[in-house]
Amino acid sequence: MLITAAPVQATPTVQQVSVTIVSTAGTLPARVVKRMEASVATVGKHVFTGQEVSNIDNNLPGYENIVKDVIDRVLVGYSVQEVHIEPGETAHINVRIAPYGDVVRDIRLEIDFGSLSPDLIRLVQQDMGTVEEDLAAVLVGLPVDALDWAGAVSKVVVREILSAQLPEFRSNFEIVSGSRTTVKITLLPQSPVVQDTKIVLRSRTIPNLLLLQVKPAAEKAAAMMNGLPVAFVQRHNGYFNSLVSAAVKDHRVAKNYGLILTPKVIAGEQTVIELNAETDKYRVALEGYVDVGKKEDGTTVKLHAGKFVSPRDELFTEVEFIPSSIAWKFYPGWSHKITPASYGGTKYSVSDKAFRIFLDQYVAPDWIIRAERTPKTGYYEFGVRYKIHDLLSAEYVVGKNDNWLRLIGHL
């Protein structure tokens, strides 16, 4: 006997739950709807997942009343007008809601910028963009009673905006609900922050004594960076360069000597602002030398005074005073700018009645290599100079007859 059995089909059960929510008061903000639907879906999954589809279909009114009752408690600020369930392996819950009580009609954004100056506040506000409008799009029209849970949505909105447009700050929130809801945001800088700022003066054309008069104005502008996130200063490097430039460009020294003052902000916890000051009219330098290891004339005061007769050419006079022998030396000469970082030329020693050829090469902001030679006598000097700070440099000199270390004071 051959017995065949027909396959038994499994009874369909609910595997997934989807939700659609509409409001009698009009369109809801997309983020709020998404959160509502997620909350209702959680309820639906708890009630329906694993249930037989036929069982739900046969007891539909009872299930709809259960879901309606639970949703009424979840969606604070709204009353559930209707729940309609479409049974299936993916059960779909349609919900129609209506707000009750007062609704949010307007929002006011209050931002605590800490100790930022008005100029920096404007810069941060530009970065923040349309935060207030985005918050209004989420909150306006919601029931005031719904803000306890909808406020979390607004915080997500703001954090997403700030993380994209103002990533160097973190934010704390407080929402004061009402028909005019107040959203308070406190901005806090992310580490590392600028602890201190330092002005470094640089010039190839004027003495430091003049530059020092400009320094206080630059320091005052640079102090605005203290406490700011280092990454924020880096991102707005152009703004802070302009800030320092605007603070010094109208200084009387800049106007009197036709100086072009160019700041360069190097952001860090110890932020450095290199202030380059140059003029296309004159080149004046006053230096004092102390030579350690030189056989004679170990101390010298040197004045260089020149005038540019073209963008690349300078006529100058150098005067050296040697205190040990109470001697004066004069060197009229000519210099030519070969490249922006190199100068070459010749000068005439009045006392020795001989020409010297020289070449100065700036290999880095703080490093100079120089060479001099007197063809008549065969004398030469080769030096490597390092600028320790604005007023002091050190140079190792190799001469024809001996070598020595030179300390140079920039006056």
Coordinates of C-alpha atoms in Angstrom, one line a residue:
M1 CA 0.0 0.0 0.0
L2 CA 1.4 3.4 -1.0
I3 CA 0.3 6.3 1.3
T4 CA 1.1 9.9 0.3
A5 CA 0.7 12.9 2.6
A6 CA 0.0 16.5 1.4
P7 CA 2.5 19.0 2.9
V8 CA 1.2 21.0 5.8
Q9 CA 1.5 24.8 5.2
A10 CA 2.8 26.9 8.2
T11 CA 0.4 29.5 9.6
P12 CA 1.6 33.0 8.6
T13 CA 2.9 35.1 11.6
V14 CA 3.9 38.7 11.9
Q15 CA 7.6 39.3 11.2
Q16 CA 7.8 43.0 10.9
V17 CA 5.8 46.1 11.8
S18 CA 5.6 49.4 9.9
V19 CA 3.9 52.6 11.0
T20 CA 2.3 55.7 9.4
I21 CA 1.3 58.7 11.5
V22 CA -0.7 61.7 10.3
S23 CA -1.9 64.7 12.3
T24 CA -5.2 66.5 12.1
A25 CA -3.2 69.8 12.6
G26 CA -1.3 69.4 9.4
T27 CA 2.1 68.2 8.4
L28 CA 4.5 67.2 11.2
P29 CA 8.2 67.9 11.1
A30 CA 9.9 64.9 9.5
R31 CA 12.3 64.3 12.4
V32 CA 9.4 64.3 14.9
V33 CA 7.4 61.9 12.7
K34 CA 10.3 59.6 12.5
R35 CA 10.7 59.5 16.3
M36 CA 6.9 59.0 16.8
E37 CA 6.9 56.2 14.3
A38 CA 9.8 54.5 15.9
S39 CA 8.0 54.7 19.3
V40 CA 4.8 53.3 17.9
A41 CA 6.7 50.6 16.0
T42 CA 8.3 49.5 19.3
V43 CA 4.9 49.1 20.7
G44 CA 3.6 47.2 17.7
K45 CA 6.6 44.8 17.7
H46 CA 6.0 44.0 21.3
V47 CA 2.3 43.3 20.7
F48 CA 2.3 41.6 17.2
T49 CA 5.7 40.0 16.5
G50 CA 5.2 36.2 16.3
Q51 CA 1.4 36.5 16.4
E52 CA -0.6 34.6 13.8
V53 CA -1.9 36.9 11.1
S54 CA -5.3 35.2 11.2
N55 CA -5.6 35.7 15.0
I56 CA -5.0 39.4 14.6
D57 CA -7.5 39.6 11.8
N58 CA -10.2 37.9 13.8
N59 CA -9.7 40.1 16.8
L60 CA -8.8 43.4 15.0
P61 CA -11.0 45.8 17.1
G62 CA -9.5 44.5 20.3
Y63 CA -6.0 44.9 19.1
E64 CA -6.7 48.4 17.7
N65 CA -8.0 49.5 21.1
I66 CA -5.0 48.0 22.9
V67 CA -2.6 49.8 20.6
K68 CA -4.6 53.1 20.8
D69 CA -4.5 53.0 24.6
V70 CA -0.7 52.4 24.7
I71 CA 0.1 55.0 22.0
D72 CA -2.1 57.6 23.9
R73 CA 0.3 57.2 26.8
V74 CA 3.5 57.2 24.7
L75 CA 2.8 60.3 22.5
V76 CA 2.4 62.9 25.3
G77 CA 0.8 66.1 24.0
Y78 CA -1.3 64.3 21.4
S79 CA -4.6 62.4 21.6
V80 CA -5.0 59.3 19.3
Q81 CA -8.0 59.8 17.1
E82 CA -7.9 56.6 15.2
V83 CA -5.8 53.4 14.9
H84 CA -6.2 51.1 11.9
I85 CA -4.2 47.9 11.7
E86 CA -3.5 46.0 8.4
P87 CA -2.6 42.5 9.4
G88 CA 0.1 40.6 7.5
E89 CA 3.6 39.2 7.8
T90 CA 4.5 42.9 7.8
A91 CA 1.7 44.4 10.0
H92 CA 1.0 48.0 9.2
I93 CA -0.3 50.4 11.8
N94 CA -2.0 53.6 10.6
V95 CA -2.4 56.3 13.3
R96 CA -4.2 59.6 13.2
I97 CA -3.4 62.0 16.0
A98 CA -4.5 65.5 17.2
P99 CA -2.6 67.9 19.4
Y100 CA -4.2 69.0 22.7
G101 CA -3.5 72.0 24.8
D102 CA -1.2 74.9 23.8
V103 CA 1.2 74.5 21.0
V104 CA 4.6 76.1 20.3
R105 CA 4.1 79.2 18.2
D106 CA 7.6 80.7 18.3
I107 CA 11.0 79.9 19.5
R108 CA 13.8 82.1 20.9
L109 CA 17.4 81.0 20.7
E110 CA 19.7 82.1 23.5
I111 CA 23.4 81.2 23.0
D112 CA 26.0 81.6 25.8
F113 CA 29.3 82.4 24.0
G114 CA 31.3 82.7 27.2
S115 CA 33.9 85.4 27.1
L116 CA 34.1 85.7 23.3
S117 CA 34.5 89.2 21.9
P118 CA 31.6 90.7 19.7
D119 CA 33.7 90.1 16.6
L120 CA 34.4 86.5 17.4
I121 CA 30.7 86.0 18.3
R122 CA 29.8 87.1 14.8
L123 CA 32.3 84.7 13.4
V124 CA 30.9 81.8 15.4
Q125 CA 27.3 82.8 14.4
Q126 CA 28.3 82.6 10.8
D127 CA 29.6 79.1 11.3
M128 CA 26.3 78.1 13.1
G129 CA 24.3 79.1 10.0
T130 CA 20.5 78.6 10.2
V131 CA 20.3 76.8 13.6
E132 CA 17.4 78.9 14.8
E133 CA 15.4 78.3 11.6
D134 CA 16.1 74.6 11.8
L135 CA 15.0 74.5 15.4
A136 CA 11.8 76.3 14.5
A137 CA 11.1 73.8 11.7
V138 CA 11.2 71.0 14.4
L139 CA 9.4 72.6 17.3
V140 CA 6.9 75.1 16.0
G141 CA 3.4 73.6 15.9
L142 CA 4.2 70.9 18.5
P143 CA 2.1 70.7 21.6
V144 CA 3.9 72.3 24.6
D145 CA 3.4 69.0 26.5
A146 CA 5.2 67.1 23.8
L147 CA 8.5 69.0 24.3
D148 CA 9.7 66.6 27.0
W149 CA 10.4 64.0 24.3
A150 CA 10.5 66.2 21.2
G151 CA 13.2 68.3 22.8
A152 CA 15.6 65.4 22.4
V153 CA 14.9 65.6 18.6
S154 CA 15.8 69.3 18.6
K155 CA 19.1 68.6 20.4
V156 CA 20.0 66.0 17.8
V157 CA 19.3 68.6 15.1
V158 CA 21.6 71.2 16.7
R159 CA 24.3 68.8 17.5
E160 CA 24.4 67.6 13.9
I161 CA 24.6 71.1 12.6
L162 CA 27.3 72.1 15.1
S163 CA 29.4 69.0 14.5
A164 CA 29.4 69.8 10.8
Q165 CA 29.8 73.6 10.9
L166 CA 31.3 74.2 14.3
P167 CA 33.2 71.0 15.2
E168 CA 35.6 72.7 17.6
F169 CA 32.9 73.4 20.2
R170 CA 30.7 71.1 22.2
S171 CA 27.3 72.3 23.4
N172 CA 24.9 72.0 26.4
F173 CA 21.2 72.5 26.0
E174 CA 18.2 73.6 28.0
I175 CA 14.7 73.9 26.7
V176 CA 12.2 76.1 28.5
S177 CA 8.8 75.0 27.0
G178 CA 5.9 77.3 26.4
S179 CA 3.9 78.9 23.5
R180 CA 7.2 80.8 23.0
T181 CA 9.8 78.2 23.7
T182 CA 13.3 79.2 24.7
V183 CA 16.2 77.1 23.6
K184 CA 19.4 77.8 25.6
I185 CA 22.7 76.7 24.2
T186 CA 26.0 77.0 25.9
L187 CA 29.1 76.6 23.7
L188 CA 32.2 75.1 25.3
P189 CA 35.6 74.9 23.5
Q190 CA 37.0 71.5 22.7
S191 CA 40.6 70.8 23.8
P192 CA 43.3 71.7 22.9
V193 CA 42.8 75.4 23.3
V194 CA 45.1 78.4 22.9
Q195 CA 46.8 79.0 26.2
D196 CA 49.0 81.9 25.2
T197 CA 50.0 84.0 22.2
K198 CA 53.4 85.3 21.3
I199 CA 54.4 88.0 18.8
V200 CA 57.6 87.4 16.9
L201 CA 58.9 90.5 15.1
R202 CA 60.8 90.0 11.8
S203 CA 62.2 92.6 9.4
R204 CA 65.0 93.0 7.0
T205 CA 64.5 96.7 6.4
I206 CA 63.9 98.5 9.8
P207 CA 65.4 98.2 13.3
N208 CA 63.6 96.4 16.1
L209 CA 63.4 99.6 18.2
L210 CA 60.8 100.9 15.7
L211 CA 59.0 97.5 15.5
L212 CA 58.7 97.3 19.3
Q213 CA 56.4 100.3 19.1
V214 CA 54.0 98.2 17.0
K215 CA 54.1 95.1 19.2
P216 CA 51.5 96.2 21.9
A217 CA 48.8 96.7 19.2
A218 CA 49.6 93.3 17.7
E219 CA 49.6 91.6 21.2
K220 CA 46.2 93.1 22.0
A221 CA 44.6 91.7 18.8
A222 CA 46.4 88.3 19.3
A223 CA 45.0 88.0 22.9
M224 CA 41.5 87.5 21.4
M225 CA 42.7 84.0 20.4
N226 CA 43.3 82.9 24.0
G227 CA 40.9 80.3 25.1
L228 CA 39.8 79.4 21.6
P229 CA 40.1 75.8 20.3
V230 CA 43.4 75.4 18.3
A231 CA 41.5 73.8 15.5
F232 CA 39.1 76.8 15.2
V233 CA 42.0 79.2 14.9
Q234 CA 43.6 76.9 12.3
R235 CA 40.3 76.7 10.3
H236 CA 39.9 80.5 10.4
N237 CA 43.6 81.3 9.9
G238 CA 42.8 84.0 7.3
Y239 CA 40.4 85.8 9.6
F240 CA 42.9 85.9 12.5
N241 CA 45.7 87.1 10.1
S242 CA 43.4 89.9 9.0
L243 CA 42.5 90.7 12.6
V244 CA 46.1 91.3 13.5
S245 CA 46.8 93.1 10.3
A246 CA 43.9 95.5 10.8
A247 CA 45.2 96.2 14.4
V248 CA 48.7 97.3 13.2
K249 CA 48.3 98.7 9.7
D250 CA 47.3 102.2 10.8
H251 CA 49.9 102.5 13.5
R252 CA 51.8 105.7 13.2
V253 CA 55.1 103.9 12.8
A254 CA 53.7 101.9 9.8
K255 CA 52.4 105.2 8.2
N256 CA 55.6 107.2 8.9
Y257 CA 57.9 104.6 7.4
G258 CA 55.7 103.2 4.8
L259 CA 55.8 99.7 6.4
I260 CA 54.0 96.7 5.0
L261 CA 53.0 94.6 8.0
T262 CA 52.2 91.0 7.3
P263 CA 51.2 88.7 10.1
K264 CA 51.4 84.9 10.0
V265 CA 49.4 83.0 12.6
I266 CA 50.9 79.6 13.6
A267 CA 48.1 78.1 15.7
G268 CA 48.9 75.9 18.7
E269 CA 48.4 75.8 22.5
Q270 CA 51.3 78.3 22.4
T271 CA 50.2 80.3 19.3
V272 CA 52.9 82.2 17.5
I273 CA 52.2 85.3 15.3
E274 CA 55.1 86.2 13.1
L275 CA 54.8 89.9 12.3
N276 CA 56.9 90.7 9.2
A277 CA 57.5 94.4 8.7
E278 CA 59.1 95.6 5.5
T279 CA 59.3 98.8 3.5
D280 CA 60.2 99.4 -0.1
K281 CA 61.7 102.9 0.8
Y282 CA 64.5 102.3 3.3
R283 CA 66.6 99.6 4.9
V284 CA 67.9 100.5 8.4
A285 CA 69.5 98.1 10.9
L286 CA 71.4 98.8 14.1
E287 CA 73.3 95.9 15.6
G288 CA 75.9 95.2 18.3
Y289 CA 78.4 92.4 18.0
V290 CA 80.2 90.6 20.8
D291 CA 82.8 88.1 19.3
V292 CA 83.9 85.2 21.5
G293 CA 87.2 83.7 20.4
K294 CA 88.2 86.4 18.0
K295 CA 91.8 87.6 18.3
E296 CA 91.0 91.4 18.1
D297 CA 88.2 93.9 17.9
G298 CA 85.8 91.7 19.8
T299 CA 83.1 94.3 20.2
T300 CA 81.5 96.3 17.4
V301 CA 78.5 98.5 16.9
K302 CA 77.2 98.6 13.3
L303 CA 74.7 100.8 11.6
H304 CA 73.3 100.1 8.1
A305 CA 71.3 102.9 6.4
G306 CA 70.1 102.4 2.9
K307 CA 67.6 103.7 0.4
F308 CA 66.0 101.6 -2.4
V309 CA 66.5 103.2 -5.7
S310 CA 64.5 100.5 -7.4
P311 CA 62.4 97.5 -6.2
R312 CA 65.6 95.4 -6.2
D313 CA 68.4 97.8 -5.8
E314 CA 69.6 99.6 -2.7
L315 CA 72.3 102.2 -2.1
F316 CA 73.6 102.2 1.4
T317 CA 76.3 103.2 3.9
E318 CA 77.5 101.1 6.8
V319 CA 79.2 102.6 9.8
E320 CA 81.1 100.4 12.3
F321 CA 82.4 101.7 15.6
I322 CA 85.0 99.6 17.5
P323 CA 85.1 100.6 21.2
S324 CA 88.3 98.7 22.0
S325 CA 90.4 100.9 19.5
I326 CA 87.9 103.8 19.3
A327 CA 87.9 103.3 15.5
W328 CA 85.3 104.2 12.9
K329 CA 84.9 102.4 9.6
F330 CA 82.8 103.5 6.7
Y331 CA 81.4 101.2 3.9
P332 CA 79.4 102.9 1.1
G333 CA 77.9 100.2 -1.1
W334 CA 75.2 98.8 -3.4
S335 CA 72.9 95.8 -2.8
H336 CA 70.8 93.8 -5.2
K337 CA 67.8 91.6 -4.4
I338 CA 68.6 88.4 -6.4
T339 CA 65.5 86.5 -5.1
P340 CA 63.1 87.3 -2.3
A341 CA 65.4 85.4 0.1
S342 CA 68.9 86.4 -1.2
Y343 CA 70.9 89.6 -1.5
G344 CA 74.2 90.2 -3.1
G345 CA 76.4 93.3 -3.8
T346 CA 79.5 95.1 -3.0
K347 CA 80.8 97.7 -0.6
Y348 CA 83.9 99.8 -0.4
S349 CA 86.0 100.0 2.7
V350 CA 87.1 103.6 3.0
S351 CA 89.9 102.8 5.5
D352 CA 91.3 99.8 3.6
K353 CA 90.6 101.4 0.2
A354 CA 89.3 98.0 -1.0
F355 CA 86.0 96.6 -2.3
R356 CA 84.2 93.7 -0.6
I357 CA 81.8 91.3 -2.3
F358 CA 79.0 89.9 -0.2
L359 CA 76.1 87.5 -0.4
D360 CA 73.3 86.9 2.2
Q361 CA 70.9 83.9 1.9
Y362 CA 67.9 83.4 4.1
V363 CA 67.5 79.6 4.2
A364 CA 64.6 79.7 6.8
P365 CA 62.8 82.4 8.8
D366 CA 65.4 82.2 11.6
W367 CA 68.5 81.1 9.6
I368 CA 70.9 83.1 7.4
I369 CA 74.0 82.1 5.6
R370 CA 76.4 84.9 4.6
A371 CA 79.7 85.2 2.8
E372 CA 82.1 88.1 2.3
R373 CA 85.3 88.3 0.3
T374 CA 87.9 91.1 -0.3
P375 CA 89.6 90.3 -3.6
K376 CA 92.4 92.8 -3.0
T377 CA 93.7 91.1 0.2
G378 CA 92.2 87.6 -0.1
Y379 CA 90.4 88.0 3.2
Y380 CA 87.0 86.2 3.5
E381 CA 84.3 85.5 6.1
F382 CA 81.7 82.8 6.1
G383 CA 78.9 82.9 8.7
V384 CA 75.8 80.9 9.7
R385 CA 73.4 82.9 11.8
Y386 CA 70.4 81.8 13.9
K387 CA 67.9 84.2 15.4
I388 CA 67.2 83.2 19.0
H389 CA 64.5 85.8 19.5
D390 CA 63.6 89.3 18.3
L391 CA 66.5 91.0 20.0
L392 CA 69.3 88.4 19.9
S393 CA 71.0 86.2 17.3
A394 CA 74.0 83.9 17.4
E395 CA 76.4 83.4 14.5
Y396 CA 79.4 81.1 13.9
V397 CA 82.0 82.8 11.8
V398 CA 84.8 81.1 9.8
G399 CA 87.4 83.7 8.8
K400 CA 90.7 83.5 6.9
N401 CA 92.8 83.5 10.0
D402 CA 90.5 82.3 12.8
N403 CA 87.0 81.2 13.8
W404 CA 84.7 82.6 16.5
L405 CA 81.2 82.8 17.9
R406 CA 79.4 86.1 17.5
L407 CA 76.5 87.2 19.6
I408 CA 74.4 89.8 17.8
G409 CA 72.0 92.3 19.5
H410 CA 69.3 93.7 17.2
L411 CA 68.6 97.2 18.3

